[in-house]
């Protein structure tokens, strides 16, 4: 098609030499800016509108539950259709729904309207995630996989540094609705960037959609090295991330406020950025999974300090550390999965990974508020961080992960 870029040279050592990857990189980077503004803006926007942590839990869960429920279908869709086309449609849909959320917050409409809008946004995110998991192998290959993953992470982490602080300042001055409006615009711009990519369609699938889903499930459940990591992150997401997302805005609303909370989140981005910049050039070790999972235990530290009432400086130091280890794990996992999972199965297997690891997240978000009223925020935070760290350390002991090598066949 005239005017569209194709993957002319997948063998290029440096991924930015490929025009299609450049457009993907631009679109993904732009949408990430808005995505990292949204959590701060939405949390304080909902609290400002309702004054209730219960409403905040409900709005967060309203987005996560449809997202998780849609992921498995999204995996089959992304393996059957061009992944760039999927991303164009889902980015446009996410932009429209976020615009609706912004209108509700800016015009002080009933908070119940946030629930269907969040649910629709969750559906689009659920369709987006598997396509993102699989598209990298369509754009680059070989050594460029690690570099591409690191470049995307570097851009994302730059946004992670700047966007939460900007959202905090914007929310404190004019309200969270404007930051959500920015998020909506970034999704629409990303859709325009993805329109400049023209990937070849996947080979025709002989089987049914149900058959595709069954094939992805069979591959997932028979690879210990995949499902053991997924299980560990299911525990981590429920007990650490779920609690963090609800307790953070609530516990800091009367102390460091949205500006301080945004700075703490930005510190995590700074840690991740520093790691991403290093991993763009430095190759991973031969057996990276055990070091990556062991380091991930430190990502539970911010929740522990949040619960014990530490100051902004120590909380930011902890989130910086969490950013370092989380980024290291992310680059390792992207490289390992794109290396060892067949390209035709990447989105389906990735969808199972995302589905099962995030299935417990809304449960953690809903439970956070209820448990806090029973045992107190400190107990919830300390217990959640301990369980999250333990899950990572136990996964690091799995023999299949300890043996997994980047340059050999996975078991």
Protein backbone atom coordinates (compact mmCIF):
# COMPACT_ATOMS: atom_id res chain seq x y z
CA UNK A 1 0.00 0.00 0.00
CA UNK A 2 1.43 3.40 -0.91
CA UNK A 3 2.65 5.51 1.96
CA UNK A 4 2.86 2.64 4.44
CA UNK A 5 6.05 1.30 5.96
CA UNK A 6 6.90 -2.41 5.98
CA UNK A 7 9.38 -4.58 7.83
CA UNK A 8 11.93 -4.38 5.07
CA UNK A 9 14.89 -5.56 7.07
CA UNK A 10 14.11 -7.70 10.09
CA UNK A 11 17.72 -8.80 10.26
CA UNK A 12 18.98 -5.32 11.14
CA UNK A 13 21.06 -5.43 14.28
CA UNK A 14 19.80 -2.04 15.46
CA UNK A 15 15.96 -2.10 15.54
CA UNK A 16 15.48 1.64 14.90
CA UNK A 17 16.82 1.07 11.38
CA UNK A 18 13.52 -0.66 10.57
CA UNK A 19 10.81 1.91 9.62
CA UNK A 20 7.96 -0.24 10.95
CA UNK A 21 9.63 -0.51 14.33
CA UNK A 22 10.18 3.26 14.41
CA UNK A 23 6.44 3.90 13.95
CA UNK A 24 5.60 1.29 16.56
CA UNK A 25 8.17 2.78 18.91
CA UNK A 26 6.68 6.26 18.41
CA UNK A 27 3.09 5.16 18.94
CA UNK A 28 3.85 3.01 21.93
CA UNK A 29 6.01 5.68 23.56
CA UNK A 30 3.37 8.39 23.11
CA UNK A 31 0.54 6.29 24.51
CA UNK A 32 2.70 5.31 27.47
CA UNK A 33 3.01 8.97 28.51
CA UNK A 34 -0.74 9.21 28.97
CA UNK A 35 -0.98 5.78 30.55
CA UNK A 36 1.42 6.76 33.33
CA UNK A 37 -0.48 9.97 33.94
CA UNK A 38 -3.79 8.16 34.23
CA UNK A 39 -3.35 6.22 37.53
CA UNK A 40 -2.48 9.33 39.55
CA UNK A 41 -5.17 11.43 37.89
CA UNK A 42 -7.86 8.77 38.11
CA UNK A 43 -7.15 7.88 41.75
CA UNK A 44 -7.27 11.43 43.06
CA UNK A 45 -10.01 12.39 40.61
CA UNK A 46 -12.26 9.64 41.95
CA UNK A 47 -11.38 10.46 45.56
CA UNK A 48 -12.14 14.14 44.89
CA UNK A 49 -15.45 13.26 43.23
CA UNK A 50 -16.62 10.70 45.79
CA UNK A 51 -14.41 10.98 48.89
CA UNK A 52 -14.53 7.18 49.10
CA UNK A 53 -11.83 4.50 48.81
CA UNK A 54 -14.64 2.02 48.10
CA UNK A 55 -15.52 3.91 44.93
CA UNK A 56 -11.85 3.98 43.97
CA UNK A 57 -11.61 0.20 44.41
CA UNK A 58 -14.78 -0.25 42.35
CA UNK A 59 -13.56 1.92 39.47
CA UNK A 60 -10.16 0.19 39.37
CA UNK A 61 -11.77 -3.25 39.47
CA UNK A 62 -14.28 -2.21 36.78
CA UNK A 63 -11.35 -1.73 34.39
CA UNK A 64 -9.22 -4.69 35.44
CA UNK A 65 -11.91 -7.40 35.44
CA UNK A 66 -12.97 -6.87 31.77
CA UNK A 67 -9.30 -6.47 30.80
CA UNK A 68 -8.42 -9.83 32.30
CA UNK A 69 -11.56 -11.49 30.92
CA UNK A 70 -10.76 -10.29 27.39
CA UNK A 71 -7.09 -11.26 27.30
CA UNK A 72 -7.51 -14.89 26.21
CA UNK A 73 -9.76 -13.92 23.30
CA UNK A 74 -7.31 -11.13 22.51
CA UNK A 75 -4.51 -13.67 22.25
CA UNK A 76 -6.37 -15.70 19.64
CA UNK A 77 -7.38 -12.54 17.75
CA UNK A 78 -3.79 -11.26 17.65
CA UNK A 79 -2.48 -14.61 16.36
CA UNK A 80 -5.16 -14.73 13.63
CA UNK A 81 -5.05 -11.11 12.41
CA UNK A 82 -2.32 -8.53 11.72
CA UNK A 83 -1.23 -7.26 15.11
CA UNK A 84 -0.75 -3.70 13.86
CA UNK A 85 -4.42 -3.59 12.80
CA UNK A 86 -5.48 -4.84 16.23
CA UNK A 87 -3.43 -2.10 17.89
CA UNK A 88 -4.93 0.60 15.69
CA UNK A 89 -8.47 -0.34 16.63
CA UNK A 90 -7.83 -0.85 20.33
CA UNK A 91 -5.86 2.39 20.68
CA UNK A 92 -8.67 4.33 19.05
CA UNK A 93 -11.24 2.70 21.32
CA UNK A 94 -9.14 3.37 24.43
CA UNK A 95 -8.82 7.02 23.42
CA UNK A 96 -12.58 7.43 23.06
CA UNK A 97 -13.37 5.77 26.41
CA UNK A 98 -10.74 7.77 28.28
CA UNK A 99 -12.21 10.93 26.79
CA UNK A 100 -15.51 9.88 28.34
CA UNK A 101 -13.87 9.41 31.74
CA UNK A 102 -12.34 12.87 31.46
CA UNK A 103 -15.76 14.40 30.75
CA UNK A 104 -17.27 12.70 33.82
CA UNK A 105 -14.52 13.99 36.09
CA UNK A 106 -14.40 17.50 34.62
CA UNK A 107 -18.16 18.03 34.72
CA UNK A 108 -18.71 16.25 38.07
CA UNK A 109 -21.18 13.72 36.73
CA UNK A 110 -22.40 10.79 38.89
CA UNK A 111 -19.47 8.43 39.60
CA UNK A 112 -21.52 5.43 38.46
CA UNK A 113 -20.84 6.58 34.87
CA UNK A 114 -17.18 5.79 35.41
CA UNK A 115 -17.92 2.08 35.77
CA UNK A 116 -19.08 1.30 32.19
CA UNK A 117 -16.45 3.60 30.72
CA UNK A 118 -13.73 1.90 32.75
CA UNK A 119 -15.10 -1.48 31.73
CA UNK A 120 -14.95 -0.60 28.03
CA UNK A 121 -11.45 0.75 28.44
CA UNK A 122 -10.51 -2.52 30.15
CA UNK A 123 -11.82 -4.50 27.17
CA UNK A 124 -9.65 -2.50 24.78
CA UNK A 125 -6.63 -2.95 27.04
CA UNK A 126 -7.33 -6.68 27.23
CA UNK A 127 -7.24 -6.89 23.43
CA UNK A 128 -4.15 -4.69 23.25
CA UNK A 129 -1.91 -6.61 25.64
CA UNK A 130 -1.59 -9.89 23.67
CA UNK A 131 -0.94 -7.97 20.44
CA UNK A 132 1.87 -6.08 22.16
CA UNK A 133 3.33 -9.35 23.46
CA UNK A 134 3.51 -10.81 19.96
CA UNK A 135 4.24 -7.88 17.66
CA UNK A 136 7.90 -7.47 18.58
CA UNK A 137 8.78 -10.76 16.87
CA UNK A 138 7.11 -9.39 13.69
CA UNK A 139 9.33 -6.30 13.72
CA UNK A 140 12.79 -7.47 14.81
CA UNK A 141 14.68 -10.69 15.43
CA UNK A 142 17.86 -12.10 16.97
CA UNK A 143 19.98 -9.78 19.11
CA UNK A 144 17.68 -6.91 18.15
CA UNK A 145 14.93 -8.42 20.33
CA UNK A 146 16.72 -7.46 23.55
CA UNK A 147 17.63 -4.07 22.13
CA UNK A 148 14.07 -3.39 20.97
CA UNK A 149 12.68 -4.41 24.33
CA UNK A 150 15.19 -2.18 26.10
CA UNK A 151 14.47 0.78 23.82
CA UNK A 152 10.73 0.48 24.43
CA UNK A 153 11.35 0.14 28.13
CA UNK A 154 13.65 3.17 28.13
CA UNK A 155 11.02 5.33 26.44
CA UNK A 156 8.35 3.95 28.74
CA UNK A 157 10.41 4.59 31.82
CA UNK A 158 11.17 8.13 30.75
CA UNK A 159 7.41 8.59 30.63
CA UNK A 160 7.16 6.85 34.01
CA UNK A 161 9.47 9.52 35.45
CA UNK A 162 7.84 12.57 33.93
CA UNK A 163 4.18 11.61 33.58
CA UNK A 164 3.19 10.85 37.22
CA UNK A 165 4.78 14.07 38.46
CA UNK A 166 3.07 16.04 35.71
CA UNK A 167 -0.22 14.32 36.52
CA UNK A 168 0.23 15.08 40.21
CA UNK A 169 0.84 18.76 39.54
CA UNK A 170 -2.02 18.94 37.05
CA UNK A 171 -4.39 17.14 39.41
CA UNK A 172 -3.45 19.36 42.36
CA UNK A 173 -3.94 22.53 40.31
CA UNK A 174 -6.85 21.99 37.92
CA UNK A 175 -8.12 18.46 38.61
CA UNK A 176 -7.51 14.92 37.43
CA UNK A 177 -9.90 15.17 34.51
CA UNK A 178 -7.41 17.16 32.44
CA UNK A 179 -4.68 14.53 32.89
CA UNK A 180 -7.15 11.84 31.79
CA UNK A 181 -7.94 14.00 28.74
CA UNK A 182 -4.23 14.00 27.87
CA UNK A 183 -4.25 10.21 28.13
CA UNK A 184 -7.15 10.07 25.67
CA UNK A 185 -5.25 12.21 23.15
CA UNK A 186 -2.11 10.04 23.41
CA UNK A 187 -4.11 6.91 22.54
CA UNK A 188 -5.54 8.60 19.45
CA UNK A 189 -2.08 9.77 18.34
CA UNK A 190 -0.77 6.23 18.89
CA UNK A 191 -3.52 4.85 16.65
CA UNK A 192 -2.36 7.24 13.90
CA UNK A 193 1.24 6.03 14.30
CA UNK A 194 0.19 2.37 14.12
CA UNK A 195 -1.65 3.20 10.89
CA UNK A 196 1.79 3.78 9.30
CA UNK A 197 2.75 0.12 9.85
CA UNK A 198 1.82 -2.57 7.33
CA UNK A 199 2.60 -6.03 8.63
CA UNK A 200 1.85 -9.08 6.50
CA UNK A 201 -1.11 -11.06 7.76
CA UNK A 202 -0.44 -14.35 9.55
CA UNK A 203 -0.86 -17.61 7.61
CA UNK A 204 -4.49 -18.72 7.31
CA UNK A 205 -5.65 -20.67 10.35
CA UNK A 206 -7.31 -23.96 9.53
CA UNK A 207 -8.87 -24.51 12.94
CA UNK A 208 -11.50 -22.67 14.93
CA UNK A 209 -11.04 -19.91 17.47
CA UNK A 210 -11.72 -22.44 20.24
CA UNK A 211 -9.07 -24.70 18.76
CA UNK A 212 -6.59 -21.82 18.76
CA UNK A 213 -7.37 -21.10 22.41
CA UNK A 214 -6.94 -24.77 23.31
CA UNK A 215 -3.59 -24.93 21.51
CA UNK A 216 -2.33 -21.88 23.40
CA UNK A 217 -3.51 -23.32 26.72
CA UNK A 218 -1.83 -26.68 26.05
CA UNK A 219 1.49 -25.02 25.29
CA UNK A 220 1.21 -22.78 28.35
CA UNK A 221 0.31 -25.49 30.89
CA UNK A 222 2.98 -27.92 29.67
CA UNK A 223 5.85 -25.42 30.07
CA UNK A 224 6.79 -25.22 33.73
CA UNK A 225 9.13 -22.31 33.05
CA UNK A 226 6.17 -20.20 31.89
CA UNK A 227 3.34 -21.08 34.29
CA UNK A 228 5.54 -20.97 37.40
CA UNK A 229 6.43 -17.33 36.66
CA UNK A 230 2.77 -16.58 35.95
CA UNK A 231 1.74 -18.11 39.29
CA UNK A 232 4.34 -16.08 41.16
CA UNK A 233 3.09 -12.87 39.58
CA UNK A 234 -0.51 -13.78 40.36
CA UNK A 235 0.42 -13.78 44.06
CA UNK A 236 2.54 -10.64 43.68
CA UNK A 237 -0.15 -8.71 41.79
CA UNK A 238 -2.86 -9.58 44.31
CA UNK A 239 -0.94 -8.95 47.50
CA UNK A 240 1.52 -6.25 46.48
CA UNK A 241 0.35 -4.34 43.41
CA UNK A 242 -3.36 -4.54 44.23
CA UNK A 243 -2.82 -3.23 47.76
CA UNK A 244 -0.36 -0.59 46.55
CA UNK A 245 -2.75 0.89 43.98
CA UNK A 246 -5.52 1.39 46.55
CA UNK A 247 -3.57 2.09 49.75
CA UNK A 248 -1.13 4.49 48.10
CA UNK A 249 -3.53 7.33 47.20
CA UNK A 250 -5.54 6.79 50.40
CA UNK A 251 -2.57 6.84 52.82
CA UNK A 252 -0.81 9.72 51.08
CA UNK A 253 -3.84 11.97 50.50
CA UNK A 254 -3.35 13.67 53.90
CA UNK A 255 0.47 13.56 53.94
CA UNK A 256 2.48 13.98 50.73
CA UNK A 257 -0.66 14.45 48.61
CA UNK A 258 -0.99 13.87 44.85
CA UNK A 259 2.20 15.80 44.09
CA UNK A 260 4.29 13.68 46.48
CA UNK A 261 2.61 10.49 45.30
CA UNK A 262 3.42 11.42 41.71
CA UNK A 263 7.06 12.05 42.66
CA UNK A 264 7.28 8.65 44.37
CA UNK A 265 5.94 6.96 41.24
CA UNK A 266 8.35 8.96 39.11
CA UNK A 267 11.25 7.67 41.20
CA UNK A 268 10.28 4.16 40.16
CA UNK A 269 10.48 5.29 36.56
CA UNK A 270 13.95 6.74 37.17
CA UNK A 271 15.18 3.41 38.49
CA UNK A 272 13.68 1.55 35.56
CA UNK A 273 15.13 4.03 33.07
CA UNK A 274 18.65 3.63 34.43
CA UNK A 275 18.40 -0.14 34.02
CA UNK A 276 16.88 0.10 30.56
CA UNK A 277 19.67 2.35 29.31
CA UNK A 278 22.24 -0.17 30.48
CA UNK A 279 20.47 -3.16 28.97
CA UNK A 280 20.23 -1.53 25.55
CA UNK A 281 23.96 -2.19 25.21
CA UNK A 282 24.86 -4.86 27.78
CA UNK A 283 23.89 -8.45 26.88
CA UNK A 284 22.00 -10.53 29.39
CA UNK A 285 23.65 -13.40 31.22
CA UNK A 286 23.32 -16.91 29.81
CA UNK A 287 20.83 -18.03 32.48
CA UNK A 288 18.95 -14.85 33.45
CA UNK A 289 15.71 -16.06 35.05
CA UNK A 290 16.92 -16.91 38.56
CA UNK A 291 18.73 -13.57 39.06
CA UNK A 292 15.74 -11.69 37.63
CA UNK A 293 13.19 -13.36 39.92
CA UNK A 294 15.41 -13.07 43.00
CA UNK A 295 15.86 -9.36 42.36
CA UNK A 296 12.08 -8.94 41.91
CA UNK A 297 11.60 -9.67 45.62
CA UNK A 298 12.89 -6.13 46.25
CA UNK A 299 9.92 -4.75 44.28
CA UNK A 300 7.76 -5.43 47.36
CA UNK A 301 9.76 -2.96 49.45
CA UNK A 302 7.74 0.21 48.59
CA UNK A 303 4.50 -1.28 49.94
CA UNK A 304 6.26 -2.20 53.19
CA UNK A 305 7.53 1.36 53.68
CA UNK A 306 4.19 2.86 52.65
CA UNK A 307 2.44 0.91 55.38
CA UNK A 308 4.93 1.87 58.06
CA UNK A 309 4.49 5.58 57.34
CA UNK A 310 7.91 6.43 55.98
CA UNK A 311 8.68 9.85 54.54
CA UNK A 312 8.80 10.80 50.86
CA UNK A 313 12.59 10.44 50.58
CA UNK A 314 12.67 6.82 51.79
CA UNK A 315 9.54 5.91 49.83
CA UNK A 316 11.11 7.34 46.67
CA UNK A 317 14.33 5.42 47.30
CA UNK A 318 12.30 2.22 47.62
CA UNK A 319 10.31 2.88 44.45
CA UNK A 320 13.57 3.67 42.62
CA UNK A 321 14.92 0.27 43.67
CA UNK A 322 11.68 -1.40 42.63
CA UNK A 323 11.99 0.24 39.22
CA UNK A 324 15.51 -1.11 38.77
CA UNK A 325 14.61 -4.72 39.52
CA UNK A 326 11.26 -4.66 37.71
CA UNK A 327 12.88 -3.32 34.56
CA UNK A 328 15.60 -5.96 34.71
CA UNK A 329 12.96 -8.68 34.98
CA UNK A 330 10.83 -7.17 32.18
CA UNK A 331 13.69 -7.12 29.67
CA UNK A 332 14.68 -10.67 30.65
CA UNK A 333 11.12 -11.98 30.31
CA UNK A 334 10.45 -10.25 26.97
CA UNK A 335 13.72 -11.60 25.57
CA UNK A 336 13.21 -15.13 26.91
CA UNK A 337 9.59 -15.49 25.76
CA UNK A 338 10.24 -14.04 22.30
CA UNK A 339 13.21 -16.36 21.95
CA UNK A 340 11.67 -19.63 23.10
CA UNK A 341 7.94 -19.42 22.26
CA UNK A 342 7.06 -20.04 18.57
CA UNK A 343 6.04 -16.81 16.85
CA UNK A 344 2.64 -18.18 15.79
CA UNK A 345 1.80 -18.85 19.47
CA UNK A 346 3.28 -15.74 21.06
CA UNK A 347 0.07 -13.78 21.54
CA UNK A 348 -1.97 -16.75 22.77
CA UNK A 349 0.65 -17.92 25.25
CA UNK A 350 1.33 -14.32 26.28
CA UNK A 351 -2.40 -13.86 26.84
CA UNK A 352 -2.44 -16.81 29.25
CA UNK A 353 0.56 -15.36 31.04
CA UNK A 354 -1.17 -12.00 31.40
CA UNK A 355 -4.59 -13.48 32.18
CA UNK A 356 -3.57 -15.73 35.05
CA UNK A 357 -1.05 -13.30 36.52
CA UNK A 358 -3.53 -10.41 36.54
CA UNK A 359 -6.63 -12.42 37.45
CA UNK A 360 -5.97 -11.85 41.15
CA UNK A 361 -5.29 -8.11 40.79
CA UNK A 362 -8.91 -6.91 41.07
CA UNK A 363 -9.37 -9.24 44.05
CA UNK A 364 -6.44 -7.53 45.74
CA UNK A 365 -7.80 -4.10 44.88
CA UNK A 366 -11.23 -4.92 46.30
CA UNK A 367 -9.79 -6.67 49.36
CA UNK A 368 -7.41 -3.83 50.20
CA UNK A 369 -10.12 -1.48 51.41
CA UNK A 370 -12.04 -4.20 53.28
CA UNK A 371 -8.95 -5.64 55.01
CA UNK A 372 -7.77 -2.20 56.05
CA UNK A 373 -10.98 -1.57 57.99
CA UNK A 374 -10.50 -4.87 59.82
CA UNK A 375 -6.78 -5.07 60.61
CA UNK A 376 -5.42 -1.65 59.65
CA UNK A 377 -3.38 -0.36 56.74
CA UNK A 378 0.00 -1.19 58.29
CA UNK A 379 -0.82 -4.87 58.71
CA UNK A 380 -2.25 -5.12 55.21
CA UNK A 381 0.80 -3.44 53.68
CA UNK A 382 3.37 -5.48 55.61
CA UNK A 383 1.61 -8.79 54.91
CA UNK A 384 1.13 -7.94 51.24
CA UNK A 385 4.78 -7.03 50.71
CA UNK A 386 5.94 -10.20 52.48
CA UNK A 387 3.76 -12.48 50.39
CA UNK A 388 4.81 -10.77 47.17
CA UNK A 389 8.51 -11.12 47.96
CA UNK A 390 8.08 -14.78 48.97
CA UNK A 391 6.35 -15.59 45.67
CA UNK A 392 9.31 -14.25 43.67
CA UNK A 393 11.91 -16.09 45.76
CA UNK A 394 10.05 -19.41 45.51
CA UNK A 395 9.76 -19.08 41.72
CA UNK A 396 13.52 -18.51 41.51
CA UNK A 397 14.01 -22.03 42.90
CA UNK A 398 12.07 -23.78 40.10
CA UNK A 399 14.57 -26.09 38.29
CA UNK A 400 13.18 -25.37 34.81
CA UNK A 401 13.82 -21.66 35.31
CA UNK A 402 17.27 -22.17 36.80
CA UNK A 403 18.27 -24.23 33.74
CA UNK A 404 16.70 -21.95 31.10
CA UNK A 405 19.30 -20.50 28.74
CA UNK A 406 18.85 -17.75 26.17
CA UNK A 407 20.76 -19.62 23.47
CA UNK A 408 19.24 -23.08 23.90
CA UNK A 409 15.87 -24.72 23.48
CA UNK A 410 13.43 -24.17 26.34
CA UNK A 411 12.04 -27.15 28.25
